[in-house]
XYZ file of C-alpha atoms in Angstrom:
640
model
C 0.727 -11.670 25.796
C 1.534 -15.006 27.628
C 0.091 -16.955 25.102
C 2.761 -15.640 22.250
C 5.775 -15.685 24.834
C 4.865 -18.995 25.346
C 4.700 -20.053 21.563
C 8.233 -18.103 21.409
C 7.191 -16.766 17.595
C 10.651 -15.985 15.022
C 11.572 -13.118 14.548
C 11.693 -14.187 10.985
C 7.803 -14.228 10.684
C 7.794 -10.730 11.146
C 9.475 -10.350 7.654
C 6.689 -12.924 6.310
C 3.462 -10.775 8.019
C 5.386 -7.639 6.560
C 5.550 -9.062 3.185
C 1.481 -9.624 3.083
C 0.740 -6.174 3.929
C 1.353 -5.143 0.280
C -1.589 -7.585 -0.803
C -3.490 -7.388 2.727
C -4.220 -3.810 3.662
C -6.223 -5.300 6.753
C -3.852 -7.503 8.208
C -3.273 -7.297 12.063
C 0.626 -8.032 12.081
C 1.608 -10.574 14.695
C 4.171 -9.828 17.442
C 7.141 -12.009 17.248
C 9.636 -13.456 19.595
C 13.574 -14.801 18.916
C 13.596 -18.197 17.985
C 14.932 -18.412 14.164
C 12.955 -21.814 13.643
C 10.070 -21.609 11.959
C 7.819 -24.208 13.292
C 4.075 -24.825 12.644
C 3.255 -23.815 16.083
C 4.150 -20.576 15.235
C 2.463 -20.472 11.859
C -0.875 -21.247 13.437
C -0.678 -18.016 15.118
C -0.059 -16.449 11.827
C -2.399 -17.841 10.102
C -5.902 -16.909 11.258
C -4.868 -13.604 10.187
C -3.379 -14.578 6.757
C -6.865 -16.638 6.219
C -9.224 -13.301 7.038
C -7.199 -10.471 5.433
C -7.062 -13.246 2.167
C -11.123 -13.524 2.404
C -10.931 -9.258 3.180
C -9.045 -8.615 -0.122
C -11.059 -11.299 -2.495
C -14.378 -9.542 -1.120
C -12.989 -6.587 -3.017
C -14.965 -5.480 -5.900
C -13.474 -7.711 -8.811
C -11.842 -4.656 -10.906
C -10.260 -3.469 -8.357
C -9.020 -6.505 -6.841
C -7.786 -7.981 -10.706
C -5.379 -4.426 -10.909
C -3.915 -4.812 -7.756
C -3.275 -8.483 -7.998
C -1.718 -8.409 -11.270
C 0.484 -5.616 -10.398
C 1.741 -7.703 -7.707
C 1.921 -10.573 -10.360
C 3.926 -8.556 -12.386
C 6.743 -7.265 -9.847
C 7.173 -10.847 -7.527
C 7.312 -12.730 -11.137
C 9.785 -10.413 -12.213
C 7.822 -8.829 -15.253
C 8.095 -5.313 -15.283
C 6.785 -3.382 -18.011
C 7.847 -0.270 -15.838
C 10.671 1.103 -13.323
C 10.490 -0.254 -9.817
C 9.528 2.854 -8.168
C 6.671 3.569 -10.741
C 5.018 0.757 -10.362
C 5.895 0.469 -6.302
C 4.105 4.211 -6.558
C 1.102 2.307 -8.580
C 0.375 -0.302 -6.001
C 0.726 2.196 -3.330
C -1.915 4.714 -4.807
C -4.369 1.646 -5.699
C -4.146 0.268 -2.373
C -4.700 3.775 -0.540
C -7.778 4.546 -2.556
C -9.369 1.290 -1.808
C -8.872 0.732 1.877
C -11.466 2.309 4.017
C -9.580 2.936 7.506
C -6.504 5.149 5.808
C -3.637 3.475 6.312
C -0.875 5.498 5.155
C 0.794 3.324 2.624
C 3.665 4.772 0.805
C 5.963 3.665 -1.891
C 8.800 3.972 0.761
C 7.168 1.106 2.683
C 6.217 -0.646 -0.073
C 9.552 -1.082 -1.702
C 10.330 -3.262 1.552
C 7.230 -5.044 1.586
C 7.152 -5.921 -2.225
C 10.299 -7.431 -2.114
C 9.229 -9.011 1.076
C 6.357 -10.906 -1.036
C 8.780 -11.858 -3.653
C 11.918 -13.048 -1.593
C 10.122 -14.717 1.313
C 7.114 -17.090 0.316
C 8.107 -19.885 -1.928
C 7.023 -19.437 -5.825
C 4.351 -21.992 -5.270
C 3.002 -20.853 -2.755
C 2.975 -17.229 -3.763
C 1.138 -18.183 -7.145
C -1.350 -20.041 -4.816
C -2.479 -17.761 -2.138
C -2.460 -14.890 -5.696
C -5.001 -17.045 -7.269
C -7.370 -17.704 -4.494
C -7.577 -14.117 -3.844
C -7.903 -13.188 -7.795
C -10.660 -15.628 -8.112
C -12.615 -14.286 -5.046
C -13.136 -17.717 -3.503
C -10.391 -18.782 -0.354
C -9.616 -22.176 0.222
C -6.424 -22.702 1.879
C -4.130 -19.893 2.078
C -2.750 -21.170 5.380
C 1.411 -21.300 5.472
C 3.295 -24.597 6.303
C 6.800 -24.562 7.391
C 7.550 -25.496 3.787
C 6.432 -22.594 2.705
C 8.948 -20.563 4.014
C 12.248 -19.658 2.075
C 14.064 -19.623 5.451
C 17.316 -18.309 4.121
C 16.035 -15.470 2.563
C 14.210 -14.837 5.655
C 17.302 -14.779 7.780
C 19.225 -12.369 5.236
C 16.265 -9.787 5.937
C 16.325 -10.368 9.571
C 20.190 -9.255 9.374
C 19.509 -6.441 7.308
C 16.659 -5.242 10.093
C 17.432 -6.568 13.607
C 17.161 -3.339 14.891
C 13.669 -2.426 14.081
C 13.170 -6.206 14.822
C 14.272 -6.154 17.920
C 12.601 -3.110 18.592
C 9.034 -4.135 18.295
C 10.000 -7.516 20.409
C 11.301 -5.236 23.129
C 8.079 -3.086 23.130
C 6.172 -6.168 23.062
C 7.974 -8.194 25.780
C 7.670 -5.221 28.170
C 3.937 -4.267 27.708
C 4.631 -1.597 25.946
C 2.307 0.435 22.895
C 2.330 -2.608 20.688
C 0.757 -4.825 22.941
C -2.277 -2.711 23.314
C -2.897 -2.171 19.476
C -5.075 -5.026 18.587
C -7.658 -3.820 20.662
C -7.196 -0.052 20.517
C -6.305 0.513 17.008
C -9.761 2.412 16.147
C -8.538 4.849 18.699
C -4.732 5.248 18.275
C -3.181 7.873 15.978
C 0.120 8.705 15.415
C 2.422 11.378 13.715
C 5.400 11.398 11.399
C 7.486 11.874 14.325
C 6.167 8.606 16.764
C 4.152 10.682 18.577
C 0.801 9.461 20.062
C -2.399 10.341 20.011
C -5.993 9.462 21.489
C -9.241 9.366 19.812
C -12.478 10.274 21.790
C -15.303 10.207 19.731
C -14.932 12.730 16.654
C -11.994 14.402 18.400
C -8.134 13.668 18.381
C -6.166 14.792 21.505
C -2.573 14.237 22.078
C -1.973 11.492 25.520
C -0.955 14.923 27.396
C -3.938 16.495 26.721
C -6.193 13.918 28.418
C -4.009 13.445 31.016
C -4.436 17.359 31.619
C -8.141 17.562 31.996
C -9.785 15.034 34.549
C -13.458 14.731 32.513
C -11.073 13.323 29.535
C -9.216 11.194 31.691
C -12.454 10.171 32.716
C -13.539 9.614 29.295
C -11.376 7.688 28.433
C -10.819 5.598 31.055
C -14.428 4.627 31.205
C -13.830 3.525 27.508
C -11.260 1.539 28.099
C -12.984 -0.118 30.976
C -15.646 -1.130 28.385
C -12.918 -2.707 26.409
C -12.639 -5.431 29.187
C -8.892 -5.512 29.624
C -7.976 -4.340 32.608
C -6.100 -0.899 31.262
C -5.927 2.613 32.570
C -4.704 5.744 30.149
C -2.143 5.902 32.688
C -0.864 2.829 31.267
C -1.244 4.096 27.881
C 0.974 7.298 28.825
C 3.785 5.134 30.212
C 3.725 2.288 26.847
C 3.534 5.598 24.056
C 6.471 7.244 26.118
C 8.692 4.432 25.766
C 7.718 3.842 22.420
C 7.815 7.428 20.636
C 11.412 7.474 22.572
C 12.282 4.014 21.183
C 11.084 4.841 17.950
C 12.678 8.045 16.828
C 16.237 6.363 18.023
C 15.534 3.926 14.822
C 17.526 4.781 11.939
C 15.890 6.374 8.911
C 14.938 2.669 6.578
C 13.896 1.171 9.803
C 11.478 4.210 11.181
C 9.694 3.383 7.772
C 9.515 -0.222 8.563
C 8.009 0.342 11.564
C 5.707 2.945 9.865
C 5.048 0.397 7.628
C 3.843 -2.061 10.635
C 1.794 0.633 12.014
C 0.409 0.662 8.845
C -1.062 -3.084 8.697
C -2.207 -2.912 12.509
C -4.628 -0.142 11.020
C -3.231 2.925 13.327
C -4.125 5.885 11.481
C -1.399 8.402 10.646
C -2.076 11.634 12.604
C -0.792 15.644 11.425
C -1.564 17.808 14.315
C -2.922 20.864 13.854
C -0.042 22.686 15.908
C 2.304 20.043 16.438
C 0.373 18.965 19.694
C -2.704 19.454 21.328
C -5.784 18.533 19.356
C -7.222 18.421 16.040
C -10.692 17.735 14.808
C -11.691 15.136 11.595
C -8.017 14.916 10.804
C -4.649 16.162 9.117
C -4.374 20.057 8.477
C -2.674 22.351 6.826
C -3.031 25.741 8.426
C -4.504 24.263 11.720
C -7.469 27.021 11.149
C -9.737 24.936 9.634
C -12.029 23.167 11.851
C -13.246 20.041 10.727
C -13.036 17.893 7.894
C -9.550 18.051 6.683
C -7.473 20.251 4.592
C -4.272 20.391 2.770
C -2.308 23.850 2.443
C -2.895 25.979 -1.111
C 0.791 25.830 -1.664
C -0.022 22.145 -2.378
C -2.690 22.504 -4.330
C -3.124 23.920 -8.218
C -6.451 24.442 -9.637
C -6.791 22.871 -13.166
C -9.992 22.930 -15.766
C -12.221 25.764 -16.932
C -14.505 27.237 -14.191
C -18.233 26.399 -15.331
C -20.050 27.439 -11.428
C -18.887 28.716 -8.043
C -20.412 30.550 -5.115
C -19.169 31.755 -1.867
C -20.601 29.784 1.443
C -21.891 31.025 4.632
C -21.692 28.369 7.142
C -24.816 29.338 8.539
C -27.071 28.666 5.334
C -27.545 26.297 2.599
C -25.908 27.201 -0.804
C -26.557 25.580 -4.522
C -23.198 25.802 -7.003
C -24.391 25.195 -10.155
C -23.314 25.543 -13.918
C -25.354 27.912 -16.030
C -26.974 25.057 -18.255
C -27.846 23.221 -15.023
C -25.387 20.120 -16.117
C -24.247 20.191 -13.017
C -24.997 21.293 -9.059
C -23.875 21.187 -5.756
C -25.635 21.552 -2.422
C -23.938 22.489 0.378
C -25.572 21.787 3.858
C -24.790 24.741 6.880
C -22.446 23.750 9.096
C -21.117 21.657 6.401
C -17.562 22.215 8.145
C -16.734 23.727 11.367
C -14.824 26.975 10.922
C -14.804 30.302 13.795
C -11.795 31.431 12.214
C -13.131 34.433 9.813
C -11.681 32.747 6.781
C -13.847 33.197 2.908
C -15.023 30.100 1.895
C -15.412 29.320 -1.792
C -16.935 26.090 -3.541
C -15.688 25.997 -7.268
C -16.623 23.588 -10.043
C -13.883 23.069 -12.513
C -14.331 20.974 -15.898
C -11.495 19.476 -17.584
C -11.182 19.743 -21.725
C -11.352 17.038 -24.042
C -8.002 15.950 -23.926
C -7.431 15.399 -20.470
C -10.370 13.933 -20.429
C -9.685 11.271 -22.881
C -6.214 10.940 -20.906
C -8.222 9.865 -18.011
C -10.179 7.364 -20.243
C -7.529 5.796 -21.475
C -6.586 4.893 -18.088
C -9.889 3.645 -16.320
C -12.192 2.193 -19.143
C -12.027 -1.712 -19.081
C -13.955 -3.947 -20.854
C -17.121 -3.192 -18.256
C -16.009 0.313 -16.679
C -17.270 3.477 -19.561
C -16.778 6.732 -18.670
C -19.219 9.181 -19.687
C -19.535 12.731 -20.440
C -17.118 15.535 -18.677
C -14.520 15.138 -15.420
C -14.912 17.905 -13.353
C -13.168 19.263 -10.575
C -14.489 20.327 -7.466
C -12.681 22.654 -5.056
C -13.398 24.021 -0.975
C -11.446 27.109 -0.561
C -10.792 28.736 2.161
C -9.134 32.369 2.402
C -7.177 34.027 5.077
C -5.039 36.827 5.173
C -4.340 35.889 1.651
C -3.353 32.644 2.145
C -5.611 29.542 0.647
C -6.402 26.341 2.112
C -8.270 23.841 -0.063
C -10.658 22.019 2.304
C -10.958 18.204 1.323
C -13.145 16.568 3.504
C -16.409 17.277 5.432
C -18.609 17.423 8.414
C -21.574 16.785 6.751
C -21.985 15.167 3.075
C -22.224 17.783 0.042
C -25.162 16.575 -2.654
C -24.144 16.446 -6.855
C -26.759 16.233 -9.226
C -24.915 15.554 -12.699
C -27.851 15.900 -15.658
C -27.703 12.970 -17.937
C -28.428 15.010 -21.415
C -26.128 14.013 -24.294
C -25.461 11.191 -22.852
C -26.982 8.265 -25.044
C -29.563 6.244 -22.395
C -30.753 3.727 -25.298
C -27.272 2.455 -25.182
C -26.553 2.633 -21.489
C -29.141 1.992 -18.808
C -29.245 5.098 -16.549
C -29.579 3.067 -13.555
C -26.266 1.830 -14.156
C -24.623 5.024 -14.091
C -22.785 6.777 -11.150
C -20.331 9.010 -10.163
C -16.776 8.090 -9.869
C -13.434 9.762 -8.566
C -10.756 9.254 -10.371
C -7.417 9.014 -8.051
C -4.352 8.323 -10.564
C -5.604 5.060 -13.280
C -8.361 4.106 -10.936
C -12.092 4.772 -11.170
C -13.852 4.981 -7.389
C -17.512 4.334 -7.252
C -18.935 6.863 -5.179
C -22.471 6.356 -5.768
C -25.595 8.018 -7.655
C -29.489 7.167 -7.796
C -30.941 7.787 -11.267
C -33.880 10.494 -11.474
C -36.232 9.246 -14.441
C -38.088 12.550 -13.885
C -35.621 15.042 -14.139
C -32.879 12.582 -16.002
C -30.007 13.236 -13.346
C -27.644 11.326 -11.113
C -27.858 12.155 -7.269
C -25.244 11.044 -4.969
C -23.674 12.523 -1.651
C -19.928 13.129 -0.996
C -17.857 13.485 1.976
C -14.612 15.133 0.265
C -13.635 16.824 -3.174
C -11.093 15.556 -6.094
C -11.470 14.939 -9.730
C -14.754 13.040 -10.662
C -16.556 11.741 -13.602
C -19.731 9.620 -14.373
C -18.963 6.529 -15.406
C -21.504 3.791 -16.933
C -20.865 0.002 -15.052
C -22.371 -3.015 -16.459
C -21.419 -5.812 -14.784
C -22.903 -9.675 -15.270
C -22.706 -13.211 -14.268
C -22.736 -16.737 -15.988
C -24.506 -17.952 -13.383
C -27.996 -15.279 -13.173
C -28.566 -15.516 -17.012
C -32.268 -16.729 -16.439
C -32.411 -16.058 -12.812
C -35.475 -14.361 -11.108
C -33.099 -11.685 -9.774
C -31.085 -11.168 -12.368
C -31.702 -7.101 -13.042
C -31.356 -6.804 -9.151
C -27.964 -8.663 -8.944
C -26.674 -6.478 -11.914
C -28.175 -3.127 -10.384
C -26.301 -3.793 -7.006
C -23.689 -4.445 -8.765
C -23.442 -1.388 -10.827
C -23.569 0.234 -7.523
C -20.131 -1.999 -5.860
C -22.832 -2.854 -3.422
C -22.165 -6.379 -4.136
C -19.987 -8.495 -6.550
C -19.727 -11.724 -7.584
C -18.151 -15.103 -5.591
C -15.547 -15.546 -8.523
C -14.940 -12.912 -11.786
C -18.147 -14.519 -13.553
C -20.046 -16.475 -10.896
C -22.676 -14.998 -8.528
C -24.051 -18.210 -6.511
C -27.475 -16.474 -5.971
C -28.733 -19.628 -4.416
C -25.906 -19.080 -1.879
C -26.717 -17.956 2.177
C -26.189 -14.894 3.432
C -24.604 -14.347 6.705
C -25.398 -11.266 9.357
C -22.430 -9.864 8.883
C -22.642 -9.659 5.024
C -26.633 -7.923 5.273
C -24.456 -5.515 7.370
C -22.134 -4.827 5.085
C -24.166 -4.847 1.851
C -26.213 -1.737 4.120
C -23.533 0.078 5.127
C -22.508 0.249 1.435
C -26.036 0.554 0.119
C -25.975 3.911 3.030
C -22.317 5.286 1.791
C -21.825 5.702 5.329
C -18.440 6.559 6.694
C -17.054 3.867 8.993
C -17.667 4.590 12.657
C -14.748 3.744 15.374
C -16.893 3.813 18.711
C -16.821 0.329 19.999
C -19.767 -2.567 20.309
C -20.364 -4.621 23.089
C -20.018 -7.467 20.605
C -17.176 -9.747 21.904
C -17.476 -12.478 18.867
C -16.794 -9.212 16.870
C -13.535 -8.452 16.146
C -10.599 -6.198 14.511
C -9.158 -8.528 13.197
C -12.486 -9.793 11.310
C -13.386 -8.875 7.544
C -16.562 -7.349 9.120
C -15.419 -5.579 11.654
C -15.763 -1.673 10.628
C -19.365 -2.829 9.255
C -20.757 -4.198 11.532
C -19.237 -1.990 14.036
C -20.614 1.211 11.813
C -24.221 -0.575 11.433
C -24.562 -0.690 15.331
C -23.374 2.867 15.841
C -26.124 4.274 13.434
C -28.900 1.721 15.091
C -29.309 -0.725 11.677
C -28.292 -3.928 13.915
C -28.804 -5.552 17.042
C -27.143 -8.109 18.974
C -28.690 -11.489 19.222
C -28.081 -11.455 23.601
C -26.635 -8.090 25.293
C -22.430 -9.128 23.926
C -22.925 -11.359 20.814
C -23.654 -10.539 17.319
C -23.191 -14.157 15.465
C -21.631 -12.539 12.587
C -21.416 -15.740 11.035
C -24.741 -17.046 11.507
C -26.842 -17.324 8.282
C -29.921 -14.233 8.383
C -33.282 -15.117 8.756
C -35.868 -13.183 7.282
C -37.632 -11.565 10.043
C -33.849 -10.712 11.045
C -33.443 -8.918 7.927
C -36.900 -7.566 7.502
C -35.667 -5.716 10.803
C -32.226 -4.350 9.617
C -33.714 -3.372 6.595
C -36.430 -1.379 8.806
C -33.785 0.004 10.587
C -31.879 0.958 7.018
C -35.510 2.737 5.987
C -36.026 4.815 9.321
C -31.700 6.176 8.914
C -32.840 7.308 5.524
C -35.458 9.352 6.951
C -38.521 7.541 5.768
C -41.531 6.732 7.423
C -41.154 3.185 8.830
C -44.812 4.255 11.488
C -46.960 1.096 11.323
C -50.030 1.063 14.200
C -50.718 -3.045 16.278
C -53.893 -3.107 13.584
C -52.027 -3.064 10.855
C -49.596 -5.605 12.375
C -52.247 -7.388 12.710
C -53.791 -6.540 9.286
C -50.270 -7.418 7.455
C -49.497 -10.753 9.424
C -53.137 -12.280 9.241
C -52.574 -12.668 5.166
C -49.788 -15.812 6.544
C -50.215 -19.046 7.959
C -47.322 -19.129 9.527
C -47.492 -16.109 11.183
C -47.237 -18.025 14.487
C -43.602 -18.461 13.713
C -42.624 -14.884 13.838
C -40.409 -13.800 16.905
C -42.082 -11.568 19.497
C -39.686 -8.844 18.978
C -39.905 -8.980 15.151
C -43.867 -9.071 14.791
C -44.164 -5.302 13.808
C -40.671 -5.192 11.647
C -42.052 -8.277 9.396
C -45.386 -6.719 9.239
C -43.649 -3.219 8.256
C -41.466 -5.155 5.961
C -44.572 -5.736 3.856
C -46.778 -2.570 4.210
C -43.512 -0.663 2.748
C -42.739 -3.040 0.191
C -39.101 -4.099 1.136
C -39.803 -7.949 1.736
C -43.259 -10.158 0.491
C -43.969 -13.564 1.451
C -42.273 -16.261 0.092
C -45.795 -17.722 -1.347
C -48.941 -15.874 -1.021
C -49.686 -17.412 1.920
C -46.326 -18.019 4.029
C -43.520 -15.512 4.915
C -41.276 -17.945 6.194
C -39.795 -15.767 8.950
C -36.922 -18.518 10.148
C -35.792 -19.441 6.998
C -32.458 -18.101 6.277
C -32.084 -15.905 2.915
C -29.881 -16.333 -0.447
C -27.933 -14.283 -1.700
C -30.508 -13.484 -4.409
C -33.091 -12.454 -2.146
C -30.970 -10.147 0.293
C -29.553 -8.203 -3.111
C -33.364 -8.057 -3.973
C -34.233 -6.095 -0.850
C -31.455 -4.393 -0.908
C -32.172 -2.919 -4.316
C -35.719 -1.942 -2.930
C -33.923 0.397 -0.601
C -31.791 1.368 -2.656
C -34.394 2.970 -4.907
C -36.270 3.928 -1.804
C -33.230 6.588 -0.552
């Protein structure tokens, strides 16, 4: 912390860093200090954040990123075409459903931050840093003094010094805030301030661990790993004085500071039994282990019922309709659950006209939705009381039949299933069957859902070699382009985006155990994918504590992530020192190829995921374009 003591940072910024978490759902807010001068000095601190959560949000898929931006357009410029709250409930549902680390983002907050955006950042400015991000390309979103409406500023800071001075004091004295940054993977915390430890796949309250010495232990030897010199003790003492701080707030100003927990990335934690631990997440009941779960009071089933089946935990079971349009399987142990409760999977399908309502709403000029929306439900009984389980343990397979649906007019391979959370279509995946005419995808949770038909192009890939690769990926959201309309296939890939484009290619859920990767950060655009790919063994480190997230990928580097991506799938990936031999021998330059990467190149080519780039040269060191990492990638994709 010496370094932002020293720097002195305004209170005022805090406003300012507040104001971008209504466009930045990643942003690591900055802690602040009294001085009511804004100077550049303490901009620059500022604005290495501003600059990565800008390059975060433009890396968004491009229809999601377009609603969000225009309905930020349309409330800081003033055009409303609805009431305040309604749309401040909008932007809050679109930005929950498309952040992956579930930040809690209400309309409460957002009313605050929204008017943040529009009151604090000068018009210029504002339109600026909106049309960067809308066009997907970032280049200068970095805040000058000038930029600052410094009056407005100051009215806010009256309106909030207590919260204001709040986090400063917390920050000045070591306390919770100071160890976020670092720890925010592992943090949780409830409604009522207090917090809570992650270890692994389990949440324990600070009390708990302190309790039971192997925890302590535990935890301790993670935070050791972490490199900065803290105990949980420490922990303890900093979330004591801050859960006491924090409930003495007054109502507005606990949600401000909810709101900052919010764009640090600290997940919002409902204990099972108001303390203790929880697995996977919120509950209702607090009988439910694993997964999460919302009480049946809360939930009411709509649609016809076209399949469902009981589910013993300790077998597979298959839901599915009577003319096989549909079908679930459900893996054992697909939740944890000792508590005697019936389970029940149910698959609902809506009628015509709510499906057309739902139409209305998603369909854009590339986004079709096809066939029924159906709704899938987890129930689980107890003394007759429901609880409607929502996420999982393990993922649940759907197989959706394609019959009736026209294929002539819309290429199969460029359907997949979406859920449908409010007006916005989520793509959740699905691998076309040309045998038995279905979609196949995996899910980790239940809500409304609906096949939906994506055809998405490029000005730039019109008589490119990879052109039906490029628009396959991006069918899937594995990739999009570097503007609304421009691809760039000739462009480099970095290691950090091969990570990425696998962990979406896997539909893997992000992983918060930490790397050993110090030029990794939480701060960075990458983190939580890179991060995930080294938990699940798709990447290495180039030495024992550096990734080079940033450095372009060679080919024998990919060839070996993409290995790596084969074996998680469960394929065979065996190859025996004659046929590395066999496989290298057919290229010259096969003298070029790392020690450590001989058998992944030569595996690259007996399984078909990467060919020389002539007949006769592989070109191992060269780094790879954009076209040619979306071409592998599509390989494996068709592969899973």
């Amino acid at each position: 912390m010496k370094e932002l003591k020293r720097f002195s940072l305004s209170k005022i910024i805090l406003a300012f860093v507040l104001s971008l978490t209504l466009i930045f759902p990643y942003l690591n807010v900055t802690a602040l200090a009294d001085s009511v001068t804004i100077t550049q000095d303490q901009l620059n601190i500022v604005n290495p954040f501003i600059t990565q959560a800008a390059t975060t949000f433009a890396s968004l898929p491009y229809n999601q990123r377009e609603e969000v931006v225009q309905k930020v357009r349309n409330f800081v410029n003033g055009n409303i075409s609805q009431t305040t709250s309604n749309l401040l409930n909008s932007i809050a549902n679109t930005l929950s459903s498309i952040n992956t680390t579930n930040y809690n983002v209400t309309a409460d907050n957002i009313v605050l931050l929204a008017q943040a955006m529009k009151t604090f950042i000068t018009s210029d400015k504002r339109k600026s840093i909106l049309d960067q991000i809308e066009s997907g390309t970032i280049t200068d979103v970095t805040l000058k003094p000038k930029d600052i409406d410094t009056d407005a500023l100051s009215s806010f800071n009256d309106a909030h010094s207590n919260v204001i001075n709040f986090l400063i004091d917390n920050v000045q004295t070591g306390s919770l805030l100071n160890l976020i940054q670092e720890h925010h993977n592992n943090l949780r915390i409830d409604d009522n301030f207090k917090v809570y430890y992650a270890l692994g796949d389990t949440v324990y309250s600070l009390d708990d661990i302190s309790k039971n010495q192997d925890l302590k232990d535990l935890a301790n030897e993670l935070l050791k790993d972490m490199g900065n010199n803290l105990t949980l003790d420490d922990i303890v003492t900093a979330a004591d004085s801050f859960s006491s701080a924090a409930r003495g707030l007054s109502s507005d100003n606990q949600n401000l500071l909810r709101a900052v927990l919010n764009a640090y990335g600290i997940q919002n934690y409902t204990p099972s039994n108001g303390s203790g631990n929880n697995s996977g997440g919120s509950s209702g009941s607090g009988t439910i282990g694993g997964g999460s779960s919302s009480s049946g009071t809360e939930v009411t089933e709509v649609g016809t019922l076209v399949a469902s089946s009981n589910v013993d935990l300790t077998k597979e079971t298959t839901v599915a309709s009577s003319d096989n349009a549909i079908s679930l399987y459900i893996p054992a142990g697909v939740i944890t659950n000792n508590d005697g409760s019936t389970l029940k999977v149910s698959i609902n399908v809506l009628d015509d006209t709510q499906a057309k309502t739902i139409a209305d709403k998603v369909n854009i000029a590339s986004l079709t939705l096809l066939g029924k929306v159906y709704e899938f439900y987890f129930k689980a009984t107890k003394d007759g009381k429901d609880t409607y389980i929502s996420s999982f343990d393990k993922p649940i397979t759907v197989k959706l039949s394609l019959n009736g649906i026209d294929t002539t007019k819309y290429d199969p391979k460029k359907i997949s299933l979406f859920k449908i959370d409010n007006d916005t279509a989520i793509y959740k995946g699905g691998k076309y069957d040309k045998t038995t005419n279905t979609i196949t995808t995996k899910l980790y949770g239940f809500s409304t859902y609906a096949l939906m038909y994506y055809n998405k192009t490029f000005k730039d890939i019109s008589n490119h070699w990879a052109k039906s690769d490029i628009e396959y990926m991006a069918s899937k959201h594995i990739t999009d382009g570097i503007t609304s309309d421009t691809f760039n296939p000739e462009g480099n890939v970095t290691r950090a985006q091969f990570a990425a484009f696998l962990i979406k290619l896997l539909n893997v859920p992000y992983q918060t155990k930490a790397t050993p990767f110090t030029d990794v950060k939480s701060s960075d655009w990458y983190y939580n994918d890179v991060t995930t790919a080294y938990n699940i063994g798709l990447v290495k480190g180039i030495s024992s504590d550096k990734f080079a997230p940033n450095d372009n990928i060679t080919r024998e580097q990919m060839a070996a992530m993409a290995l790596d991506a084969l074996k998680y799938m469960g394929k065979d990936t065996a190859i025996s020192q004659d046929e590395v031999t066999k496989f290298l021998a057919q290229y010259k330059d096969t003298k070029d190829v790392s020690g450590w990467a001989k058998e992944a190149v030569a595996a690259s080519v007996k399984y078909n995921i990467m060919n020389g780039m002539t007949q006769v040269t592989y070109s191992p060191l060269s780094t790879s374009t954009r076209a040619q990492a979306i071409a592998v990638i599509s390989r494996l994709f068709d592969m899973q």
